[in-house]
PDB file of C-alpha atoms in Angstrom:
ATOM      1  CA  MET D   1       0.000   0.000   0.000  1.00 34.00           C
ATOM      2  CA  PRO D   2       1.463   3.413  -0.957  1.00 37.00           C
ATOM      3  CA  GLU D   3       2.559   5.812   1.747  1.00 42.00           C
ATOM      4  CA  PRO D   4       0.007   8.544   2.473  1.00 40.00           C
ATOM      5  CA  ILE D   5       0.918  12.026   1.260  1.00 48.00           C
ATOM      6  CA  HIS D   6       0.926  14.565   4.066  1.00 52.00           C
ATOM      7  CA  THR D   7       0.579  18.095   2.707  1.00 56.00           C
ATOM      8  CA  PRO D   8       0.413  21.325   4.704  1.00 61.00           C
ATOM      9  CA  GLU D   9      -2.843  23.191   5.093  1.00 69.00           C
ATOM     10  CA  GLY D  10      -3.565  26.508   3.412  1.00 86.00           C
ATOM     11  CA  ASP D  11      -1.212  28.012   0.847  1.00 91.00           C
ATOM     12  CA  VAL D  12       2.120  26.377   0.111  1.00 94.00           C
ATOM     13  CA  HIS D  13       5.287  27.284  -1.713  1.00 95.00           C
ATOM     14  CA  VAL D  14       6.006  24.769  -4.481  1.00 96.00           C
ATOM     15  CA  PHE D  15       9.470  24.001  -5.780  1.00 96.00           C
ATOM     16  CA  PRO D  16      10.549  23.397  -8.473  1.00 98.00           C
ATOM     17  CA  ARG D  17       8.059  25.755 -10.056  1.00 97.00           C
ATOM     18  CA  TYR D  18       7.678  23.628 -13.172  1.00 98.00           C
ATOM     19  CA  LEU D  19       5.830  21.039 -11.067  1.00 97.00           C
ATOM     20  CA  ALA D  20       3.315  23.531  -9.670  1.00 95.00           C
ATOM     21  CA  GLY D  21       0.491  22.983 -12.176  1.00 92.00           C
ATOM     22  CA  LEU D  22      -2.407  25.426 -12.296  1.00 86.00           C
ATOM     23  CA  PRO D  23      -3.135  27.734  -9.370  1.00 84.00           C
ATOM     24  CA  GLY D  24      -6.390  28.549  -7.679  1.00 69.00           C
ATOM     25  CA  HIS D  25      -5.259  32.177  -7.529  1.00 63.00           C
ATOM     26  CA  ALA D  26      -5.260  34.816 -10.259  1.00 69.00           C
ATOM     27  CA  ASP D  27      -3.490  33.782 -13.442  1.00 86.00           C
ATOM     28  CA  PRO D  28      -0.261  35.813 -13.814  1.00 92.00           C
ATOM     29  CA  SER D  29       0.386  34.831 -17.441  1.00 95.00           C
ATOM     30  CA  PHE D  30      -1.557  37.794 -18.848  1.00 95.00           C
ATOM     31  CA  GLU D  31      -0.228  40.500 -16.530  1.00 96.00           C
ATOM     32  CA  PRO D  32       2.494  41.723 -18.952  1.00 97.00           C
ATOM     33  CA  VAL D  33      -0.096  42.284 -21.711  1.00 97.00           C
ATOM     34  CA  ALA D  34      -2.968  43.555 -19.561  1.00 97.00           C
ATOM     35  CA  HIS D  35      -2.757  46.919 -21.350  1.00 97.00           C
ATOM     36  CA  TRP D  36      -3.265  45.345 -24.799  1.00 98.00           C
ATOM     37  CA  PRO D  37      -6.757  45.128 -26.359  1.00 97.00           C
ATOM     38  CA  HIS D  38      -8.909  42.245 -25.047  1.00 97.00           C
ATOM     39  CA  TYR D  39     -11.551  40.517 -27.139  1.00 96.00           C
ATOM     40  CA  HIS D  40     -13.995  38.269 -25.282  1.00 94.00           C
ATOM     41  CA  LEU D  41     -15.604  35.676 -27.548  1.00 93.00           C
ATOM     42  CA  ASP D  42     -19.016  34.204 -26.799  1.00 87.00           C
ATOM     43  CA  GLU D  43     -18.916  31.460 -29.431  1.00 85.00           C
ATOM     44  CA  GLY D  44     -16.357  28.761 -30.120  1.00 87.00           C
ATOM     45  CA  GLU D  45     -13.632  27.222 -28.022  1.00 91.00           C
ATOM     46  CA  CYS D  46     -11.453  30.323 -27.793  1.00 93.00           C
ATOM     47  CA  GLN D  47     -12.812  32.454 -24.962  1.00 93.00           C
ATOM     48  CA  LEU D  48     -10.426  35.393 -25.036  1.00 95.00           C
ATOM     49  CA  VAL D  49      -7.951  36.931 -27.478  1.00 97.00           C
ATOM     50  CA  ILE D  50      -5.399  39.473 -26.306  1.00 98.00           C
ATOM     51  CA  ALA D  51      -3.709  41.188 -29.241  1.00 98.00           C
ATOM     52  CA  SER D  52      -0.955  43.718 -29.667  1.00 98.00           C
ATOM     53  CA  PRO D  53      -2.300  47.106 -30.805  1.00 98.00           C
ATOM     54  CA  ASP D  54      -1.508  46.276 -34.448  1.00 97.00           C
ATOM     55  CA  HIS D  55      -2.750  42.681 -34.073  1.00 98.00           C
ATOM     56  CA  ARG D  56       0.557  41.166 -35.135  1.00 98.00           C
ATOM     57  CA  ILE D  57       0.822  39.271 -31.844  1.00 98.00           C
ATOM     58  CA  LYS D  58      -2.182  37.281 -30.663  1.00 98.00           C
ATOM     59  CA  ILE D  59      -2.638  35.364 -27.420  1.00 98.00           C
ATOM     60  CA  GLY D  60      -5.643  33.078 -27.448  1.00 96.00           C
ATOM     61  CA  TRP D  61      -7.034  31.621 -24.239  1.00 94.00           C
ATOM     62  CA  PHE D  62      -9.016  28.371 -24.471  1.00 93.00           C
ATOM     63  CA  GLY D  63     -10.091  28.000 -20.850  1.00 85.00           C
ATOM     64  CA  ASP D  64     -11.585  24.508 -21.016  1.00 74.00           C
ATOM     65  CA  ASP D  65      -9.423  23.006 -23.742  1.00 75.00           C
ATOM     66  CA  TYR D  66      -6.162  21.055 -23.684  1.00 84.00           C
ATOM     67  CA  ASP D  67      -3.872  23.687 -25.239  1.00 90.00           C
ATOM     68  CA  ILE D  68      -5.317  26.541 -23.247  1.00 93.00           C
ATOM     69  CA  TRP D  69      -2.828  29.181 -24.386  1.00 97.00           C
ATOM     70  CA  GLN D  70      -2.173  29.563 -28.100  1.00 97.00           C
ATOM     71  CA  ILE D  71       0.214  32.349 -29.026  1.00 98.00           C
ATOM     72  CA  SER D  72       1.253  33.503 -32.483  1.00 98.00           C
ATOM     73  CA  ALA D  73       3.004  36.319 -34.305  1.00 98.00           C
ATOM     74  CA  ALA D  74       2.672  37.447 -37.919  1.00 97.00           C
ATOM     75  CA  LYS D  75       4.113  40.160 -40.149  1.00 96.00           C
ATOM     76  CA  ASP D  76       0.752  41.959 -40.186  1.00 97.00           C
ATOM     77  CA  ALA D  77      -2.768  41.630 -38.826  1.00 96.00           C
ATOM     78  CA  VAL D  78      -4.093  39.395 -41.631  1.00 96.00           C
ATOM     79  CA  SER D  79      -1.077  37.283 -42.609  1.00 96.00           C
ATOM     80  CA  ALA D  80      -0.590  33.667 -41.593  1.00 96.00           C
ATOM     81  CA  ALA D  81       1.383  33.203 -38.394  1.00 97.00           C
ATOM     82  CA  THR D  82       5.149  33.258 -38.737  1.00 97.00           C
ATOM     83  CA  TRP D  83       5.428  31.153 -35.583  1.00 97.00           C
ATOM     84  CA  THR D  84       3.141  29.638 -32.987  1.00 98.00           C
ATOM     85  CA  ALA D  85       3.348  28.366 -29.436  1.00 98.00           C
ATOM     86  CA  ARG D  86       0.859  25.953 -27.852  1.00 97.00           C
ATOM     87  CA  ILE D  87       0.787  25.587 -24.088  1.00 97.00           C
ATOM     88  CA  ASN D  88      -1.276  22.950 -22.358  1.00 96.00           C
ATOM     89  CA  GLN D  89      -3.579  22.934 -19.346  1.00 93.00           C
ATOM     90  CA  ASN D  90      -1.006  21.506 -16.906  1.00 94.00           C
ATOM     91  CA  THR D  91       1.474  24.330 -17.389  1.00 96.00           C
ATOM     92  CA  PRO D  92       2.085  26.708 -14.475  1.00 96.00           C
ATOM     93  CA  PRO D  93       1.130  30.199 -15.710  1.00 96.00           C
ATOM     94  CA  GLU D  94       4.272  31.561 -14.054  1.00 96.00           C
ATOM     95  CA  LEU D  95       6.189  29.844 -16.873  1.00 97.00           C
ATOM     96  CA  VAL D  96       3.881  31.358 -19.504  1.00 97.00           C
ATOM     97  CA  HIS D  97       4.588  34.726 -17.879  1.00 97.00           C
ATOM     98  CA  GLY D  98       8.165  34.403 -19.107  1.00 98.00           C
ATOM     99  CA  LEU D  99       6.992  34.337 -22.724  1.00 98.00           C
ATOM    100  CA  THR D 100       4.322  37.032 -22.439  1.00 98.00           C
ATOM    101  CA  SER D 101       6.767  39.279 -20.561  1.00 98.00           C
ATOM    102  CA  ALA D 102       9.304  38.929 -23.353  1.00 98.00           C
ATOM    103  CA  LEU D 103       6.683  39.727 -25.988  1.00 98.00           C
ATOM    104  CA  ALA D 104       5.365  42.752 -24.111  1.00 98.00           C
ATOM    105  CA  ALA D 105       8.871  44.107 -23.537  1.00 96.00           C
ATOM    106  CA  GLU D 106       9.910  43.577 -27.141  1.00 94.00           C
ATOM    107  CA  TYR D 107       6.798  44.740 -28.941  1.00 96.00           C
ATOM    108  CA  ASP D 108       7.060  47.964 -30.885  1.00 95.00           C
ATOM    109  CA  PRO D 109       5.010  48.997 -33.920  1.00 94.00           C
ATOM    110  CA  GLU D 110       8.222  49.470 -35.913  1.00 93.00           C
ATOM    111  CA  SER D 111       9.966  46.302 -34.715  1.00 92.00           C
ATOM    112  CA  GLU D 112      10.109  42.795 -36.158  1.00 94.00           C
ATOM    113  CA  THR D 113      12.470  41.295 -33.609  1.00 93.00           C
ATOM    114  CA  PHE D 114       9.653  39.163 -32.176  1.00 96.00           C
ATOM    115  CA  LEU D 115       9.231  37.623 -35.649  1.00 95.00           C
ATOM    116  CA  LYS D 116      12.800  36.611 -36.426  1.00 89.00           C
ATOM    117  CA  SER D 117      15.697  34.863 -34.751  1.00 82.00           C
ATOM    118  CA  SER D 118      19.061  36.536 -34.673  1.00 78.00           C
ATOM    119  CA  SER D 119      20.656  33.086 -34.350  1.00 79.00           C
ATOM    120  CA  TYR D 120      20.242  29.777 -36.131  1.00 82.00           C
ATOM    121  CA  ARG D 121      21.867  27.713 -33.398  1.00 91.00           C
ATOM    122  CA  TRP D 122      19.335  25.455 -31.731  1.00 92.00           C
ATOM    123  CA  THR D 123      21.244  25.696 -28.451  1.00 95.00           C
ATOM    124  CA  ASP D 124      20.360  29.380 -28.071  1.00 96.00           C
ATOM    125  CA  GLY D 125      16.722  28.545 -27.360  1.00 96.00           C
ATOM    126  CA  VAL D 126      17.579  26.248 -24.456  1.00 97.00           C
ATOM    127  CA  GLN D 127      20.769  27.887 -23.219  1.00 97.00           C
ATOM    128  CA  PRO D 128      19.250  28.711 -19.784  1.00 98.00           C
ATOM    129  CA  LEU D 129      18.708  24.981 -19.236  1.00 98.00           C
ATOM    130  CA  LEU D 130      22.258  24.103 -20.280  1.00 98.00           C
ATOM    131  CA  ASP D 131      23.649  26.891 -18.084  1.00 98.00           C
ATOM    132  CA  ALA D 132      21.719  25.431 -15.141  1.00 98.00           C
ATOM    133  CA  GLY D 133      23.400  22.062 -15.617  1.00 98.00           C
ATOM    134  CA  TRP D 134      20.610  20.191 -17.369  1.00 98.00           C
ATOM    135  CA  GLU D 135      21.999  17.187 -19.228  1.00 98.00           C
ATOM    136  CA  ARG D 136      22.168  16.992 -23.008  1.00 96.00           C
ATOM    137  CA  GLN D 137      21.497  13.436 -24.112  1.00 94.00           C
ATOM    138  CA  PRO D 138      22.794  11.782 -27.319  1.00 90.00           C
ATOM    139  CA  LEU D 139      21.043  12.552 -30.592  1.00 88.00           C
ATOM    140  CA  ALA D 140      18.251  10.037 -31.280  1.00 90.00           C
ATOM    141  CA  ARG D 141      16.065   9.971 -34.421  1.00 89.00           C
ATOM    142  CA  GLY D 142      16.911  13.574 -35.204  1.00 92.00           C
ATOM    143  CA  LEU D 143      15.910  14.755 -31.730  1.00 96.00           C
ATOM    144  CA  VAL D 144      18.072  16.295 -29.052  1.00 97.00           C
ATOM    145  CA  ASN D 145      16.799  15.797 -25.516  1.00 97.00           C
ATOM    146  CA  ILE D 146      17.857  17.872 -22.534  1.00 98.00           C
ATOM    147  CA  VAL D 147      16.790  16.657 -19.097  1.00 98.00           C
ATOM    148  CA  SER D 148      16.746  18.286 -15.670  1.00 98.00           C
ATOM    149  CA  PRO D 149      18.793  16.749 -12.833  1.00 97.00           C
ATOM    150  CA  ASP D 150      15.599  15.300 -11.285  1.00 97.00           C
ATOM    151  CA  ASN D 151      14.482  13.877 -14.674  1.00 97.00           C
ATOM    152  CA  LEU D 152      11.118  15.607 -14.213  1.00 98.00           C
ATOM    153  CA  ALA D 153      11.501  18.321 -16.863  1.00 98.00           C
ATOM    154  CA  GLY D 154      13.282  18.772 -20.116  1.00 98.00           C
ATOM    155  CA  ALA D 155      13.389  19.970 -23.697  1.00 98.00           C
ATOM    156  CA  THR D 156      13.112  18.083 -26.975  1.00 98.00           C
ATOM    157  CA  ILE D 157      14.511  19.788 -30.071  1.00 97.00           C
ATOM    158  CA  ASP D 158      13.963  18.554 -33.627  1.00 96.00           C
ATOM    159  CA  ILE D 159      17.144  19.492 -35.508  1.00 92.00           C
ATOM    160  CA  VAL D 160      16.332  17.566 -38.705  1.00 92.00           C
ATOM    161  CA  ASN D 161      12.840  18.575 -39.880  1.00 89.00           C
ATOM    162  CA  SER D 162      13.090  21.485 -42.320  1.00 86.00           C
ATOM    163  CA  ASP D 163       9.359  22.283 -42.418  1.00 92.00           C
ATOM    164  CA  PRO D 164       9.047  25.897 -41.169  1.00 89.00           C
ATOM    165  CA  THR D 165       5.632  25.143 -39.639  1.00 91.00           C
ATOM    166  CA  ALA D 166       6.694  21.933 -37.870  1.00 94.00           C
ATOM    167  CA  ASP D 167       6.848  21.572 -34.100  1.00 95.00           C
ATOM    168  CA  ALA D 168      10.519  22.170 -33.400  1.00 96.00           C
ATOM    169  CA  VAL D 169      10.981  22.673 -29.654  1.00 98.00           C
ATOM    170  CA  THR D 170       8.997  21.187 -26.791  1.00 98.00           C
ATOM    171  CA  LEU D 171       9.608  22.254 -23.214  1.00 98.00           C
ATOM    172  CA  TRP D 172       7.983  19.817 -20.804  1.00 98.00           C
ATOM    173  CA  ALA D 173       7.647  19.096 -17.110  1.00 98.00           C
ATOM    174  CA  GLY D 174       5.985  16.512 -14.910  1.00 97.00           C
ATOM    175  CA  PRO D 175       5.266  12.810 -15.346  1.00 94.00           C
ATOM    176  CA  PRO D 176       3.482  11.630 -18.493  1.00 93.00           C
ATOM    177  CA  GLY D 177      -0.293  11.843 -18.387  1.00 90.00           C
ATOM    178  CA  TRP D 178      -3.174  14.056 -19.433  1.00 87.00           C
ATOM    179  CA  GLY D 179      -3.423  15.606 -15.976  1.00 86.00           C
ATOM    180  CA  THR D 180       0.279  15.905 -15.089  1.00 91.00           C
ATOM    181  CA  ARG D 181       2.529  16.619 -18.112  1.00 96.00           C
ATOM    182  CA  ALA D 182       3.042  20.327 -18.843  1.00 97.00           C
ATOM    183  CA  GLU D 183       4.113  21.257 -22.368  1.00 97.00           C
ATOM    184  CA  PHE D 184       5.127  24.254 -24.435  1.00 97.00           C
ATOM    185  CA  VAL D 185       5.321  23.402 -28.151  1.00 98.00           C
ATOM    186  CA  PHE D 186       7.063  25.986 -30.368  1.00 98.00           C
ATOM    187  CA  SER D 187       7.008  25.929 -34.155  1.00 97.00           C
ATOM    188  CA  ALA D 188      10.229  26.028 -36.132  1.00 95.00           C
ATOM    189  CA  ARG D 189      10.359  29.766 -36.810  1.00 95.00           C
ATOM    190  CA  THR D 190       9.881  30.839 -33.197  1.00 97.00           C
ATOM    191  CA  PRO D 191      12.709  33.254 -32.326  1.00 96.00           C
ATOM    192  CA  LYS D 192      15.286  31.512 -30.171  1.00 96.00           C
ATOM    193  CA  HIS D 193      15.399  34.364 -27.667  1.00 96.00           C
ATOM    194  CA  LEU D 194      11.672  33.977 -26.952  1.00 97.00           C
ATOM    195  CA  ILE D 195      12.091  30.256 -26.328  1.00 98.00           C
ATOM    196  CA  ALA D 196      15.038  31.080 -24.075  1.00 98.00           C
ATOM    197  CA  ALA D 197      12.909  33.571 -22.103  1.00 98.00           C
ATOM    198  CA  THR D 198      10.445  30.759 -21.465  1.00 98.00           C
ATOM    199  CA  ALA D 199      13.141  28.225 -20.616  1.00 98.00           C
ATOM    200  CA  ALA D 200      14.603  30.658 -18.092  1.00 98.00           C
ATOM    201  CA  GLU D 201      11.412  30.397 -16.042  1.00 98.00           C
ATOM    202  CA  PHE D 202      11.881  26.634 -15.772  1.00 98.00           C
ATOM    203  CA  VAL D 203      15.144  27.186 -13.905  1.00 98.00           C
ATOM    204  CA  ASN D 204      13.984  30.222 -11.923  1.00 98.00           C
ATOM    205  CA  PRO D 205      14.737  29.190  -8.311  1.00 97.00           C
ATOM    206  CA  ALA D 206      11.820  31.131  -6.814  1.00 96.00           C
ATOM    207  CA  PRO D 207       8.949  28.902  -5.639  1.00 94.00           C
ATOM    208  CA  VAL D 208       5.336  29.650  -6.548  1.00 94.00           C
ATOM    209  CA  VAL D 209       2.227  29.659  -4.366  1.00 94.00           C
ATOM    210  CA  ARG D 210      -0.539  27.056  -4.580  1.00 94.00           C
ATOM    211  CA  GLU D 211      -3.466  25.926  -2.425  1.00 92.00           C
ATOM    212  CA  ALA D 212      -2.490  22.720  -0.672  1.00 91.00           C
ATOM    213  CA  ARG D 213      -5.997  21.259  -0.651  1.00 89.00           C
ATOM    214  CA  ASN D 214      -6.252  21.475  -4.452  1.00 87.00           C
ATOM    215  CA  PHE D 215      -2.702  20.480  -5.298  1.00 91.00           C
ATOM    216  CA  PRO D 216      -2.592  17.360  -7.529  1.00 89.00           C
ATOM    217  CA  ARG D 217      -1.611  14.319  -5.496  1.00 90.00           C
ATOM    218  CA  ARG D 218       0.755  12.952  -8.115  1.00 92.00           C
ATOM    219  CA  LEU D 219       2.662  16.230  -8.290  1.00 93.00           C
ATOM    220  CA  ALA D 220       2.705  16.452  -4.483  1.00 93.00           C
ATOM    221  CA  GLN D 221       4.667  13.202  -4.496  1.00 93.00           C
ATOM    222  CA  LEU D 222       7.367  14.812  -6.633  1.00 96.00           C
ATOM    223  CA  ALA D 223       7.541  18.494  -5.665  1.00 96.00           C
ATOM    224  CA  THR D 224       8.678  20.143  -2.433  1.00 95.00           C
ATOM    225  CA  LEU D 225       5.821  21.864  -0.582  1.00 95.00           C
ATOM    226  CA  ALA D 226       6.368  24.284   2.280  1.00 94.00           C
ATOM    227  CA  PRO D 227       3.696  26.272   4.177  1.00 93.00           C
ATOM    228  CA  VAL D 228       3.382  29.944   3.323  1.00 90.00           C
ATOM    229  CA  PRO D 229       3.577  32.010   6.530  1.00 84.00           C
ATOM    230  CA  GLN D 230       0.141  33.227   7.555  1.00 75.00           C
ATOM    231  CA  VAL D 231      -0.607  36.946   7.226  1.00 66.00           C
ATOM    232  CA  PRO D 232      -3.483  38.744   8.965  1.00 64.00           C
ATOM    233  CA  ALA D 233      -4.995  40.249   5.813  1.00 57.00           C
ATOM    234  CA  ALA D 234      -7.445  38.028   3.990  1.00 54.00           C
ATOM    235  CA  ARG D 235      -6.397  36.944   0.524  1.00 53.00           C
ATOM    236  CA  SER D 236      -8.728  38.220  -2.166  1.00 48.00           C
ATOM    237  CA  GLY D 237      -9.358  36.999  -5.677  1.00 46.00           C
ATOM    238  CA  ALA D 238      -9.010  33.265  -5.004  1.00 42.00           C
ATOM    239  CA  THR D 239     -11.340  31.118  -7.016  1.00 40.00           C
ATOM    240  CA  THR D 240     -12.265  27.511  -7.301  1.00 38.00           C
ATOM    241  CA  GLY D 241     -13.997  25.460  -9.939  1.00 37.00           C
ATOM    242  CA  ARG D 242     -13.607  25.876 -13.693  1.00 39.00           C
ATOM    243  CA  ARG D 243     -11.412  28.543 -15.202  1.00 45.00           C
ATOM    244  CA  SER D 244     -13.252  31.843 -15.500  1.00 43.00           C
ATOM    245  CA  ALA D 245     -12.595  35.524 -16.077  1.00 46.00           C
ATOM    246  CA  GLY D 246     -12.490  38.038 -13.259  1.00 47.00           C
ATOM    247  CA  ALA D 247     -13.993  41.502 -13.218  1.00 39.00           C
ATOM    248  CA  ASP D 248     -10.849  42.897 -14.829  1.00 41.00           C
ATOM    249  CA  GLY D 249     -11.196  40.498 -17.753  1.00 47.00           C
ATOM    250  CA  ILE D 250      -8.095  38.504 -16.822  1.00 46.00           C
ATOM    251  CA  PRO D 251      -8.693  34.737 -16.680  1.00 49.00           C
ATOM    252  CA  ARG D 252      -8.728  32.977 -13.342  1.00 47.00           C
ATOM    253  CA  PRO D 253      -7.564  29.374 -13.481  1.00 42.00           C
ATOM    254  CA  ALA D 254      -9.007  26.483 -11.520  1.00 39.00           C
ATOM    255  CA  SER D 255      -6.694  24.099  -9.724  1.00 35.00           C
ATOM    256  CA  VAL D 256      -8.106  21.205 -11.697  1.00 34.00           C
ATOM    257  CA  PRO D 257      -8.842  21.992 -15.354  1.00 34.00           C
ATOM    258  CA  ALA D 258     -12.072  20.835 -16.911  1.00 35.00           C
ATOM    259  CA  SER D 259     -11.976  17.682 -19.020  1.00 30.00           C
ATOM    260  CA  PRO D 260     -12.362  17.963 -22.801  1.00 30.00           C
ATOM    261  CA  ALA D 261     -15.932  16.687 -22.484  1.00 28.00           C
ATOM    262  CA  GLY D 262     -16.809  19.611 -20.249  1.00 32.00           C
ATOM    263  CA  ARG D 263     -15.341  22.421 -22.272  1.00 33.00           C
ATOM    264  CA  ARG D 264     -17.373  25.258 -23.690  1.00 33.00           C
ATOM    265  CA  ARG D 265     -18.980  24.878 -27.113  1.00 28.00           C
TER     266      ARG D 265
END
């Protein structure tokens, strides 16, 4: 019989952050682009689109889907995407914050740096992982794999496929499974510095806050959880249940995402 998992009560700090899953608190992934136009959609699976003022960058939020963030950039508002990033429902939004922060900081109406890479070396996209001592494994079937010291996170890079729309880099964390494996999937033309900004959040040593009572049991077996010191002031903005939008229009994630059968139509 497996050992029972004893978790603290209340809020906990979770480390490493890539094992934190979704929070029950406000979603920080959209904070860097909160000043961009928001478009709330009543029909279809996409519930919210946040776009740069010229609509070259689009961040779609699919609150009850599997890939709940879908991010793209194009040379103009109506052109096909130059690159895309899909991020699934197990991904801590603090990691997504790394990508949206980089986009918000880099965006300028006259700039195209968020469309193009200044380097063609695949290592530049995952350099933060290599700098942190993550292990590069031997090339296998055209794929390079880089794995964290605890073997619970990594990157897979396709260095053979020449299709510019193909999935080229996957950053992942957590054990395999629909409810536990977090994934970022970047297409081939994604600028390396934007992938690196995301990868840097995987090795950010700062823990993140989660509600102990809603923390997934399987992740609790793998992550380090420590109680957050109690403060007198009541915490506001916490939500439970399915992902929803708050009064400010920023999505609020549930600790346990809805299954595909329960998503909005």
